[in-house]
Coordinates of C-alpha atoms and ligand atoms in Angstrom, one line a residue:
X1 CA 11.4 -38.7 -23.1
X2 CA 13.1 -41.8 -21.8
X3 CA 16.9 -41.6 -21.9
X4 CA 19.0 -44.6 -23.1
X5 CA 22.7 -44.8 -23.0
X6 CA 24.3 -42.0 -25.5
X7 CA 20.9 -40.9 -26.6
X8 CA 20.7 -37.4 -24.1
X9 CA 17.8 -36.7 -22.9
X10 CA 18.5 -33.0 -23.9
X11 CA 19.3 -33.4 -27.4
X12 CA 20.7 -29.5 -28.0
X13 CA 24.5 -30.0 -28.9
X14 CA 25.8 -26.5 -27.5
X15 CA 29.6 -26.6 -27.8
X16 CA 30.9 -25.9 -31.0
X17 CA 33.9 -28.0 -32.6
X18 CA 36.6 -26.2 -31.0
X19 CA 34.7 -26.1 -27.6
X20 CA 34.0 -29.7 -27.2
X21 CA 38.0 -30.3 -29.1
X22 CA 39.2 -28.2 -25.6
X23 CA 36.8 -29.5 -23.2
X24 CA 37.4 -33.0 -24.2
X25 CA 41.6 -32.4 -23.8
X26 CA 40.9 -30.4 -20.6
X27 CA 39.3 -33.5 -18.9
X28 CA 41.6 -35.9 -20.7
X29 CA 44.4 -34.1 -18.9
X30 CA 42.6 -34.3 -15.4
X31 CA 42.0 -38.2 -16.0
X32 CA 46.0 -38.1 -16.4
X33 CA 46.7 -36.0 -13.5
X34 CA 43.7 -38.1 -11.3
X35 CA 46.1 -41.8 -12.6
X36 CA 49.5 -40.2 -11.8
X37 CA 47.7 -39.0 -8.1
X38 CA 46.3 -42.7 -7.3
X39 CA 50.2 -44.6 -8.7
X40 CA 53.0 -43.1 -9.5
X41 CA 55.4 -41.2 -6.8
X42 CA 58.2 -40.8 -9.5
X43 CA 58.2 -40.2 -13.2
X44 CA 55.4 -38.1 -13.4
X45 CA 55.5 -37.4 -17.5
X46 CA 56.6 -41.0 -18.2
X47 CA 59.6 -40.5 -20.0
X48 CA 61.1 -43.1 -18.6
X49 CA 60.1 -46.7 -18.8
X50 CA 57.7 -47.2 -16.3
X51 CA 59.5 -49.1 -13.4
X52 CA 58.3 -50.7 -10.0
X53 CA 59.9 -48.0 -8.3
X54 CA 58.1 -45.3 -9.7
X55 CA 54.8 -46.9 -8.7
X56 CA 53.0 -46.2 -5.0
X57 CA 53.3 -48.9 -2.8
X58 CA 50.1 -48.3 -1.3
X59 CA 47.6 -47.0 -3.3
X60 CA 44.4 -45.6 -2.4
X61 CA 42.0 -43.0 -4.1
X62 CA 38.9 -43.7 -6.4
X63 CA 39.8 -44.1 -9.9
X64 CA 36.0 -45.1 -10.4
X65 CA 35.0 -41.9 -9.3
X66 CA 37.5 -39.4 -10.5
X67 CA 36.4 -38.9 -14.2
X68 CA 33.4 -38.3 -12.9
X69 CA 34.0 -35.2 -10.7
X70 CA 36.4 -33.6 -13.3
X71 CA 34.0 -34.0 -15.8
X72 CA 31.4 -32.1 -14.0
X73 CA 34.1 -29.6 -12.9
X74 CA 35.2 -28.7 -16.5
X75 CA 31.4 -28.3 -17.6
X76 CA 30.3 -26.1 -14.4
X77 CA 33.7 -23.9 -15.3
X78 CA 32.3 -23.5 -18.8
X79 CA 28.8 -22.3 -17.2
X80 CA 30.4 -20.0 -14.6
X81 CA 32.4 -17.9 -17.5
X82 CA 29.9 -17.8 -19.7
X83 CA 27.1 -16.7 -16.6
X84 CA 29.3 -15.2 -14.5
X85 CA 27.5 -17.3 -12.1
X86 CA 28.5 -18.1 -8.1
X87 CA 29.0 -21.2 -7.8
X88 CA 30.4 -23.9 -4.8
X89 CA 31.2 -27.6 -6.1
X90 CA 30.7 -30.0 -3.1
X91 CA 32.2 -33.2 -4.0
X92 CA 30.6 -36.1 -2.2
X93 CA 32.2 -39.3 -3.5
X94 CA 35.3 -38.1 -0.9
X95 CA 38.1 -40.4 -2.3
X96 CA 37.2 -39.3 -5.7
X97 CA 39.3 -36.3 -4.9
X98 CA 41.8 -36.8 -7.7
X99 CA 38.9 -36.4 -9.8
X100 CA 39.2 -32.6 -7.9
X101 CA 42.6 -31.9 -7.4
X102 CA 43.3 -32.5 -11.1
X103 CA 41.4 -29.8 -12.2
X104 CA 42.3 -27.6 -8.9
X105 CA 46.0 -28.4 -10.8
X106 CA 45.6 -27.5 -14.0
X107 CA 43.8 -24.0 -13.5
X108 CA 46.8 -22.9 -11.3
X109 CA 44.5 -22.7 -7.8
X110 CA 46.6 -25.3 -6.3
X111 CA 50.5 -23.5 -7.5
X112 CA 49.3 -20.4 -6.3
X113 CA 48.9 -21.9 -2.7
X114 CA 51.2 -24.5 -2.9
X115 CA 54.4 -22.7 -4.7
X116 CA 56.4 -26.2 -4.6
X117 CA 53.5 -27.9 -6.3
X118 CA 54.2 -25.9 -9.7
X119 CA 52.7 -26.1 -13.0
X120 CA 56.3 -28.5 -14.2
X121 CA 57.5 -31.7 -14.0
X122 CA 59.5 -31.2 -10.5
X123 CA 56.1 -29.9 -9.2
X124 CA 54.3 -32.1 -10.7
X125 CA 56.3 -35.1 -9.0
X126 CA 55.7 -33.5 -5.6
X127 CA 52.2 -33.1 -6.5
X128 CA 51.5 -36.7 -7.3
X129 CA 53.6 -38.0 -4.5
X130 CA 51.9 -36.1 -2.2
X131 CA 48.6 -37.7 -2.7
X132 CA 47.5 -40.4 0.1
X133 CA 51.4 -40.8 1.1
X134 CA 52.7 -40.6 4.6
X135 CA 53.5 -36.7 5.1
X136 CA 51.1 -35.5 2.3
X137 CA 47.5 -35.5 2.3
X138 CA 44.8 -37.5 2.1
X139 CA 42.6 -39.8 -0.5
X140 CA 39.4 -37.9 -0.2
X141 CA 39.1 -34.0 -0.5
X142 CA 41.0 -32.9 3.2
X143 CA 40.7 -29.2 4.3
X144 CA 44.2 -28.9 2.8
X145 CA 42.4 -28.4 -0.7
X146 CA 42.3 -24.9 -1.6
X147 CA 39.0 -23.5 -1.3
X148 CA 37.9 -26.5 1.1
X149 CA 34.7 -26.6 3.3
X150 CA 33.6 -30.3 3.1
X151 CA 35.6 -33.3 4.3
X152 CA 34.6 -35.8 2.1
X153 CA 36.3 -38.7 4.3
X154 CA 32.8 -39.3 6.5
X155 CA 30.5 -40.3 3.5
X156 CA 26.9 -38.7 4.0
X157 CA 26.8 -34.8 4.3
X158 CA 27.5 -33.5 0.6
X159 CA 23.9 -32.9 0.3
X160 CA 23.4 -31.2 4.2
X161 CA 26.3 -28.7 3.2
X162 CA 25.1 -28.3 -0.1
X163 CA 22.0 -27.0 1.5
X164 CA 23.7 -25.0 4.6
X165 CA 25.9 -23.2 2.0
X166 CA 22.9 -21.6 0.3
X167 CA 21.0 -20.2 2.9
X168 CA 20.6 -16.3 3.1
X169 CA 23.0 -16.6 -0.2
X170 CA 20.4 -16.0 -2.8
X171 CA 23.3 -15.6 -5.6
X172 CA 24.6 -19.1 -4.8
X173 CA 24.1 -21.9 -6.7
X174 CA 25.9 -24.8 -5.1
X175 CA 26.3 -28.0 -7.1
X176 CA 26.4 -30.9 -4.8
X177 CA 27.9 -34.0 -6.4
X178 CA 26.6 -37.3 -4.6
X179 CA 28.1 -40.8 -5.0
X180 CA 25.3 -43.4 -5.7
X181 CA 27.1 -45.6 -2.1
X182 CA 26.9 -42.2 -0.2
X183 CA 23.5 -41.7 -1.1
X184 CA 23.1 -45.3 0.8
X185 CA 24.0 -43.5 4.1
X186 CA 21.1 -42.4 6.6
X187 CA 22.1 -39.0 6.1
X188 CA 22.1 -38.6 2.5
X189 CA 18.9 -40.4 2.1
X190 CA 17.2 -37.7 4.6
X191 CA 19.3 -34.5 2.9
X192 CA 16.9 -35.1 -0.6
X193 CA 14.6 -33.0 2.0
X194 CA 16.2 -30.4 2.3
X195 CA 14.5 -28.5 -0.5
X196 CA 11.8 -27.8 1.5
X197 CA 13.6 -25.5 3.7
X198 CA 14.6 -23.8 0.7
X199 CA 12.9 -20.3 0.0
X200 CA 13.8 -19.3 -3.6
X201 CA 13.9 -15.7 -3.1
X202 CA 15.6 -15.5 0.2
X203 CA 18.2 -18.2 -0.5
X204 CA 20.3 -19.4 -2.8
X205 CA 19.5 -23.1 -5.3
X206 CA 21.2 -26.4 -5.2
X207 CA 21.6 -28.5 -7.8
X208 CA 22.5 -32.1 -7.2
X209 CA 23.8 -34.4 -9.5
X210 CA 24.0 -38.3 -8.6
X211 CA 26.8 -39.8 -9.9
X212 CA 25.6 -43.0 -10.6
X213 CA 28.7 -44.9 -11.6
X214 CA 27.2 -48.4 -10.3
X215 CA 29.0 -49.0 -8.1
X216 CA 30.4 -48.2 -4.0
X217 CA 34.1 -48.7 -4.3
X218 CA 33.7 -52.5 -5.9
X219 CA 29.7 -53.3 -4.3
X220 CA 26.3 -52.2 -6.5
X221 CA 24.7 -49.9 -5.9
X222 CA 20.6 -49.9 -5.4
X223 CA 20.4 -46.4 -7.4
X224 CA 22.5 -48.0 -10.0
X225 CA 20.5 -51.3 -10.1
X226 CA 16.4 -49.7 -10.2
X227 CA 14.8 -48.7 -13.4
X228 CA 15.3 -45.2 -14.9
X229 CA 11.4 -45.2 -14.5
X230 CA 12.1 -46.1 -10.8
X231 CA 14.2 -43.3 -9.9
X232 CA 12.8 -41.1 -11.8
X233 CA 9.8 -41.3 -9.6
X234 CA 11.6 -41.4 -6.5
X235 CA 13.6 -38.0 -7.2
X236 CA 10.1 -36.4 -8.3
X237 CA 8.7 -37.5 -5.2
X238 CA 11.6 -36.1 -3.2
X239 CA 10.5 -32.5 -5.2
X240 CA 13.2 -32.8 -7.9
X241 CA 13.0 -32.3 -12.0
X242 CA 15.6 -35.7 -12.6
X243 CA 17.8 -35.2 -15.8
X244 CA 19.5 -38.5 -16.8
X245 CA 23.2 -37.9 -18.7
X246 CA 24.3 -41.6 -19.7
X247 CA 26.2 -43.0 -21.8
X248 CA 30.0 -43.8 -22.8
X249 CA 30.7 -41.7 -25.8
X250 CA 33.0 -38.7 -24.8
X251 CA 31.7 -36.3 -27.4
X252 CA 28.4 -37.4 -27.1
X253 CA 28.2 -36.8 -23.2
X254 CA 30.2 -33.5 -23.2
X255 CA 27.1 -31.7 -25.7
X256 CA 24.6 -34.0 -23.5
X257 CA 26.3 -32.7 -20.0
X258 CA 27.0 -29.0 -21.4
X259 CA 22.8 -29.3 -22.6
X260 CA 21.3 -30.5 -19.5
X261 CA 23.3 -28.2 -17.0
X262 CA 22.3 -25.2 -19.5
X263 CA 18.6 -26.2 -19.2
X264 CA 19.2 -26.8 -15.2
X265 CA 21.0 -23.4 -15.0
X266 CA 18.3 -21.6 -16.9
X267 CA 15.6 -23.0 -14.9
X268 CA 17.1 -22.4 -11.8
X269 CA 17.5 -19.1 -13.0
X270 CA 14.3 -18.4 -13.8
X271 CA 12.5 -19.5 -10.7
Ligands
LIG1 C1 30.1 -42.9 6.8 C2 31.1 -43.7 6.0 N1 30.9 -45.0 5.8 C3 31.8 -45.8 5.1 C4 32.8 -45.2 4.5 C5 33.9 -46.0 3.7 N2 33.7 -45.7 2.3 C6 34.6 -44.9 1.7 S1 34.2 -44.6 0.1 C7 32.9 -45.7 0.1 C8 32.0 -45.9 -1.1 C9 31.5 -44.7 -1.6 O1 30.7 -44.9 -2.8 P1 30.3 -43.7 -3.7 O2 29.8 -42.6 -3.0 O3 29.5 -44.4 -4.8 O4 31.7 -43.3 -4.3 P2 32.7 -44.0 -5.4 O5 32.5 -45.5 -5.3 O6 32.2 -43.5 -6.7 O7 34.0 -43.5 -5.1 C10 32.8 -46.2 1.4 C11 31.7 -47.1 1.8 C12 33.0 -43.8 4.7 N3 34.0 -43.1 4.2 N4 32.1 -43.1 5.4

Protein backbone atom coordinates (compact mmCIF):
# COMPACT_ATOMS: atom_id res chain seq x y z
CA UNK A 1 0.00 0.00 0.00
CA UNK A 2 1.12 3.52 -1.02
CA UNK A 3 1.35 5.93 1.94
CA UNK A 4 0.00 9.58 1.56
CA UNK A 5 0.27 12.19 4.08
CA UNK A 6 -1.82 11.18 7.46
CA UNK A 7 -3.00 8.10 5.85
CA UNK A 8 -0.30 5.45 7.76
CA UNK A 9 0.80 2.89 6.00
CA UNK A 10 0.20 0.68 9.11
CA UNK A 11 -3.32 1.48 9.76
CA UNK A 12 -3.47 -0.41 13.58
CA UNK A 13 -4.09 2.53 16.04
CA UNK A 14 -2.37 0.88 19.27
CA UNK A 15 -2.44 3.55 22.01
CA UNK A 16 -5.41 3.82 23.75
CA UNK A 17 -6.99 7.45 24.68
CA UNK A 18 -5.06 7.99 27.68
CA UNK A 19 -1.85 6.64 26.00
CA UNK A 20 -1.72 8.79 23.04
CA UNK A 21 -3.42 11.97 25.72
CA UNK A 22 0.26 11.30 27.66
CA UNK A 23 2.37 10.62 24.73
CA UNK A 24 1.10 13.56 22.89
CA UNK A 25 1.86 16.01 26.34
CA UNK A 26 5.23 14.13 26.89
CA UNK A 27 6.46 15.33 23.40
CA UNK A 28 4.60 18.63 23.62
CA UNK A 29 6.81 19.28 26.71
CA UNK A 30 10.16 18.24 24.90
CA UNK A 31 9.16 20.66 21.89
CA UNK A 32 9.01 23.30 24.94
CA UNK A 33 12.15 22.32 26.48
CA UNK A 34 13.93 21.88 22.65
CA UNK A 35 12.45 26.20 22.04
CA UNK A 36 13.65 27.36 25.49
CA UNK A 37 17.33 25.34 24.63
CA UNK A 38 17.72 27.09 21.02
CA UNK A 39 16.42 31.07 22.69
CA UNK A 40 15.89 31.85 25.89
CA UNK A 41 18.92 32.21 28.62
CA UNK A 42 16.50 33.76 31.24
CA UNK A 43 12.88 33.30 32.01
CA UNK A 44 12.70 29.77 31.44
CA UNK A 45 8.60 29.24 32.39
CA UNK A 46 7.72 32.59 30.83
CA UNK A 47 6.14 34.30 33.58
CA UNK A 48 7.48 37.22 32.75
CA UNK A 49 6.81 39.19 29.61
CA UNK A 50 9.15 37.97 27.24
CA UNK A 51 12.01 40.58 26.96
CA UNK A 52 15.11 41.01 24.60
CA UNK A 53 17.19 40.14 27.42
CA UNK A 54 15.87 36.98 28.14
CA UNK A 55 16.50 35.91 24.52
CA UNK A 56 20.16 34.28 23.26
CA UNK A 57 22.10 36.40 21.42
CA UNK A 58 23.41 33.85 19.28
CA UNK A 59 21.37 31.19 18.63
CA UNK A 60 22.20 27.97 17.11
CA UNK A 61 20.58 24.40 17.32
CA UNK A 62 17.96 22.75 14.85
CA UNK A 63 14.59 23.54 15.60
CA UNK A 64 13.71 21.71 12.22
CA UNK A 65 15.06 18.74 13.48
CA UNK A 66 14.19 18.61 17.14
CA UNK A 67 10.54 17.37 17.13
CA UNK A 68 11.60 14.90 15.20
CA UNK A 69 14.14 13.07 17.48
CA UNK A 70 11.86 13.52 20.58
CA UNK A 71 9.22 12.16 18.81
CA UNK A 72 10.93 9.00 18.04
CA UNK A 73 12.47 9.01 21.60
CA UNK A 74 9.07 9.13 23.38
CA UNK A 75 7.68 6.18 21.07
CA UNK A 76 10.97 3.83 21.36
CA UNK A 77 10.53 4.61 25.40
CA UNK A 78 7.03 3.24 25.07
CA UNK A 79 8.46 0.01 23.17
CA UNK A 80 11.39 -0.52 25.57
CA UNK A 81 8.83 -0.75 28.70
CA UNK A 82 6.42 -2.53 27.25
CA UNK A 83 9.46 -5.22 25.57
CA UNK A 84 11.79 -4.84 28.00
CA UNK A 85 13.88 -4.42 25.03
CA UNK A 86 17.85 -3.08 24.71
CA UNK A 87 17.87 -0.47 22.95
CA UNK A 88 20.81 2.50 21.91
CA UNK A 89 19.24 5.75 20.08
CA UNK A 90 21.96 7.15 17.76
CA UNK A 91 20.90 10.54 16.80
CA UNK A 92 22.32 11.63 13.43
CA UNK A 93 20.81 15.00 12.64
CA UNK A 94 23.68 16.29 15.46
CA UNK A 95 22.34 19.85 16.04
CA UNK A 96 18.97 18.41 16.52
CA UNK A 97 20.18 17.61 19.97
CA UNK A 98 17.50 19.65 21.77
CA UNK A 99 15.29 17.37 20.16
CA UNK A 100 17.50 14.83 22.70
CA UNK A 101 18.31 16.62 25.58
CA UNK A 102 14.59 17.49 26.08
CA UNK A 103 13.58 14.16 26.71
CA UNK A 104 17.16 13.23 28.45
CA UNK A 105 15.48 16.33 30.89
CA UNK A 106 12.30 15.33 31.45
CA UNK A 107 12.96 11.59 32.53
CA UNK A 108 15.47 12.83 35.26
CA UNK A 109 18.78 11.18 33.31
CA UNK A 110 20.21 14.56 32.86
CA UNK A 111 19.44 15.87 37.06
CA UNK A 112 20.84 12.82 38.11
CA UNK A 113 24.22 13.70 36.47
CA UNK A 114 24.04 17.18 36.39
CA UNK A 115 22.54 18.00 40.13
CA UNK A 116 22.50 21.96 39.23
CA UNK A 117 20.49 21.16 36.19
CA UNK A 118 17.29 20.12 38.34
CA UNK A 119 13.96 19.18 37.56
CA UNK A 120 12.76 23.32 38.65
CA UNK A 121 12.73 26.49 37.31
CA UNK A 122 16.43 27.57 38.76
CA UNK A 123 17.59 24.39 37.00
CA UNK A 124 15.79 24.65 34.40
CA UNK A 125 17.36 28.24 33.63
CA UNK A 126 20.82 26.77 33.87
CA UNK A 127 19.70 24.05 31.74
CA UNK A 128 18.58 26.18 28.82
CA UNK A 129 21.36 28.62 29.16
CA UNK A 130 23.71 26.13 28.95
CA UNK A 131 22.88 25.07 25.57
CA UNK A 132 25.37 26.36 22.61
CA UNK A 133 26.53 29.27 25.12
CA UNK A 134 30.16 30.07 25.79
CA UNK A 135 31.01 27.85 28.95
CA UNK A 136 28.16 25.20 28.32
CA UNK A 137 27.95 22.76 25.73
CA UNK A 138 27.41 22.38 22.45
CA UNK A 139 24.42 22.59 19.54
CA UNK A 140 24.71 18.92 18.45
CA UNK A 141 24.76 15.95 20.89
CA UNK A 142 28.66 16.47 22.62
CA UNK A 143 30.01 13.56 24.85
CA UNK A 144 28.76 15.71 27.78
CA UNK A 145 25.26 14.08 27.14
CA UNK A 146 24.62 11.45 29.49
CA UNK A 147 24.89 8.16 28.02
CA UNK A 148 26.87 9.66 24.92
CA UNK A 149 28.83 7.56 22.35
CA UNK A 150 28.23 9.50 18.99
CA UNK A 151 29.37 13.08 18.34
CA UNK A 152 26.87 14.22 16.08
CA UNK A 153 28.88 17.52 15.17
CA UNK A 154 30.76 15.62 12.03
CA UNK A 155 27.61 14.72 9.98
CA UNK A 156 28.01 11.10 8.38
CA UNK A 157 28.56 8.21 10.90
CA UNK A 158 25.13 7.67 12.63
CA UNK A 159 24.63 4.75 10.45
CA UNK A 160 28.58 3.19 10.83
CA UNK A 161 28.04 3.34 14.75
CA UNK A 162 24.63 2.22 14.49
CA UNK A 163 26.18 -0.83 13.02
CA UNK A 164 29.52 -1.07 15.18
CA UNK A 165 27.24 -0.93 18.31
CA UNK A 166 25.56 -4.14 17.39
CA UNK A 167 28.09 -6.48 16.65
CA UNK A 168 28.59 -9.56 19.03
CA UNK A 169 25.43 -7.81 20.89
CA UNK A 170 22.73 -10.01 19.71
CA UNK A 171 20.26 -8.38 22.40
CA UNK A 172 20.74 -4.98 20.91
CA UNK A 173 18.66 -3.27 18.80
CA UNK A 174 20.03 0.06 18.01
CA UNK A 175 17.83 2.67 16.37
CA UNK A 176 19.89 4.89 14.18
CA UNK A 177 18.15 8.17 13.31
CA UNK A 178 19.52 9.72 10.07
CA UNK A 179 18.91 13.30 8.73
CA UNK A 180 17.86 13.25 5.08
CA UNK A 181 21.29 16.21 4.53
CA UNK A 182 23.53 13.60 6.48
CA UNK A 183 22.36 10.89 4.39
CA UNK A 184 23.94 13.29 1.50
CA UNK A 185 27.40 12.63 2.93
CA UNK A 186 29.85 9.91 1.35
CA UNK A 187 29.71 8.07 4.40
CA UNK A 188 26.21 7.70 5.05
CA UNK A 189 25.41 6.82 1.59
CA UNK A 190 28.01 3.73 1.88
CA UNK A 191 26.76 2.89 5.77
CA UNK A 192 23.08 1.62 3.97
CA UNK A 193 25.67 -1.55 3.46
CA UNK A 194 26.25 -2.25 6.38
CA UNK A 195 23.52 -4.86 6.70
CA UNK A 196 25.43 -7.19 4.93
CA UNK A 197 27.94 -7.64 7.65
CA UNK A 198 25.19 -8.21 9.83
CA UNK A 199 24.69 -11.97 10.99
CA UNK A 200 21.19 -12.17 12.74
CA UNK A 201 22.07 -14.71 15.20
CA UNK A 202 25.48 -13.63 16.27
CA UNK A 203 24.71 -9.89 16.35
CA UNK A 204 22.41 -7.59 17.33
CA UNK A 205 19.60 -5.49 14.55
CA UNK A 206 19.49 -1.97 13.53
CA UNK A 207 16.82 -0.20 12.70
CA UNK A 208 17.15 3.07 10.83
CA UNK A 209 14.75 5.58 10.46
CA UNK A 210 15.31 8.59 7.89
CA UNK A 211 14.02 11.61 9.03
CA UNK A 212 12.95 13.06 6.06
CA UNK A 213 12.00 16.61 7.15
CA UNK A 214 12.93 18.15 3.63
CA UNK A 215 15.20 19.86 4.27
CA UNK A 216 19.45 20.29 5.39
CA UNK A 217 19.37 23.14 7.74
CA UNK A 218 17.37 25.64 5.09
CA UNK A 219 18.67 23.51 1.39
CA UNK A 220 16.33 20.39 -0.09
CA UNK A 221 16.97 17.65 0.26
CA UNK A 222 17.21 14.86 -2.82
CA UNK A 223 15.51 12.13 -0.40
CA UNK A 224 12.93 14.68 0.37
CA UNK A 225 12.39 15.74 -3.30
CA UNK A 226 12.19 11.78 -5.17
CA UNK A 227 9.02 9.83 -5.32
CA UNK A 228 7.85 7.65 -2.47
CA UNK A 229 7.98 4.95 -5.32
CA UNK A 230 11.62 6.17 -5.78
CA UNK A 231 12.88 5.62 -2.50
CA UNK A 232 11.12 2.97 -1.87
CA UNK A 233 13.10 1.08 -4.39
CA UNK A 234 16.25 2.46 -3.43
CA UNK A 235 16.01 1.32 0.31
CA UNK A 236 14.84 -2.20 -0.98
CA UNK A 237 17.69 -2.38 -3.11
CA UNK A 238 20.02 -1.34 -0.25
CA UNK A 239 18.28 -4.78 1.58
CA UNK A 240 15.77 -2.75 3.58
CA UNK A 241 11.72 -3.36 4.29
CA UNK A 242 10.97 0.93 3.97
CA UNK A 243 7.99 1.92 6.23
CA UNK A 244 6.80 5.55 5.32
CA UNK A 245 5.20 7.53 8.67
CA UNK A 246 3.96 11.02 7.10
CA UNK A 247 1.87 13.28 7.70
CA UNK A 248 1.09 16.51 10.07
CA UNK A 249 -1.67 15.37 12.29
CA UNK A 250 -0.22 14.75 15.93
CA UNK A 251 -2.67 12.04 16.87
CA UNK A 252 -2.72 10.57 13.72
CA UNK A 253 1.15 10.06 13.56
CA UNK A 254 1.64 9.02 17.22
CA UNK A 255 -0.91 5.60 16.46
CA UNK A 256 0.91 5.59 12.80
CA UNK A 257 4.65 5.84 14.58
CA UNK A 258 3.63 3.61 17.77
CA UNK A 259 2.10 0.97 14.63
CA UNK A 260 4.92 0.93 12.38
CA UNK A 261 7.79 0.62 15.13
CA UNK A 262 5.44 -2.35 16.65
CA UNK A 263 5.45 -4.12 13.24
CA UNK A 264 9.44 -3.15 12.90
CA UNK A 265 10.02 -4.42 16.46
CA UNK A 266 8.09 -7.67 15.96
CA UNK A 267 9.76 -8.41 12.75
CA UNK A 268 13.04 -7.73 13.94
CA UNK A 269 12.20 -9.90 16.62
CA UNK A 270 11.25 -12.62 14.84
CA UNK A 271 14.06 -13.04 12.41
C1 LIG B 1 30.63 16.43 7.51
C2 LIG B 1 29.78 17.67 7.79
N1 LIG B 1 29.48 18.51 6.77
C3 LIG B 1 28.75 19.61 6.98
C4 LIG B 1 28.30 19.91 8.25
C5 LIG B 1 27.50 21.18 8.51
N2 LIG B 1 26.11 20.85 8.78
C6 LIG B 1 25.65 20.83 10.03
S1 LIG B 1 24.04 20.37 10.11
C7 LIG B 1 23.93 20.23 8.42
C8 LIG B 1 22.65 19.81 7.76
C9 LIG B 1 22.16 18.50 8.28
O1 LIG B 1 20.97 18.14 7.65
P1 LIG B 1 20.06 17.01 8.28
O2 LIG B 1 20.89 15.80 8.54
O3 LIG B 1 18.88 16.86 7.37
O4 LIG B 1 19.65 17.60 9.69
P2 LIG B 1 18.54 18.75 9.99
O5 LIG B 1 18.53 19.71 8.85
O6 LIG B 1 17.23 18.00 10.13
O7 LIG B 1 19.02 19.33 11.28
C10 LIG B 1 25.15 20.54 7.83
C11 LIG B 1 25.40 20.50 6.37
C12 LIG B 1 28.65 19.01 9.30
N3 LIG B 1 28.23 19.22 10.55
N4 LIG B 1 29.37 17.89 9.04
Amino acid sequence: MVATPDKPQVEETPLSPEELRKIHAYWRACNYLAVGMIYLKDNPLLKETLTEDHVKNRLLGHWGSSPGLSFIYIHLNRLIKKYDLDVVYMAGPGHGAPGILGPVYLEGTYSEVYPEKSEDEEGMKAFFKQFSFPGGIGSHCTPETPGSIHEGGELGYSLSHAYGSVLDNPDLITVAVVGDGEAETGPLATAWHSNKFINPIRDGAVLPVLHLNGYKIANPTILARISHEELEYLFKGYGYKPYFVEGSDPDLMHQAMAATLETAIAEIKEI
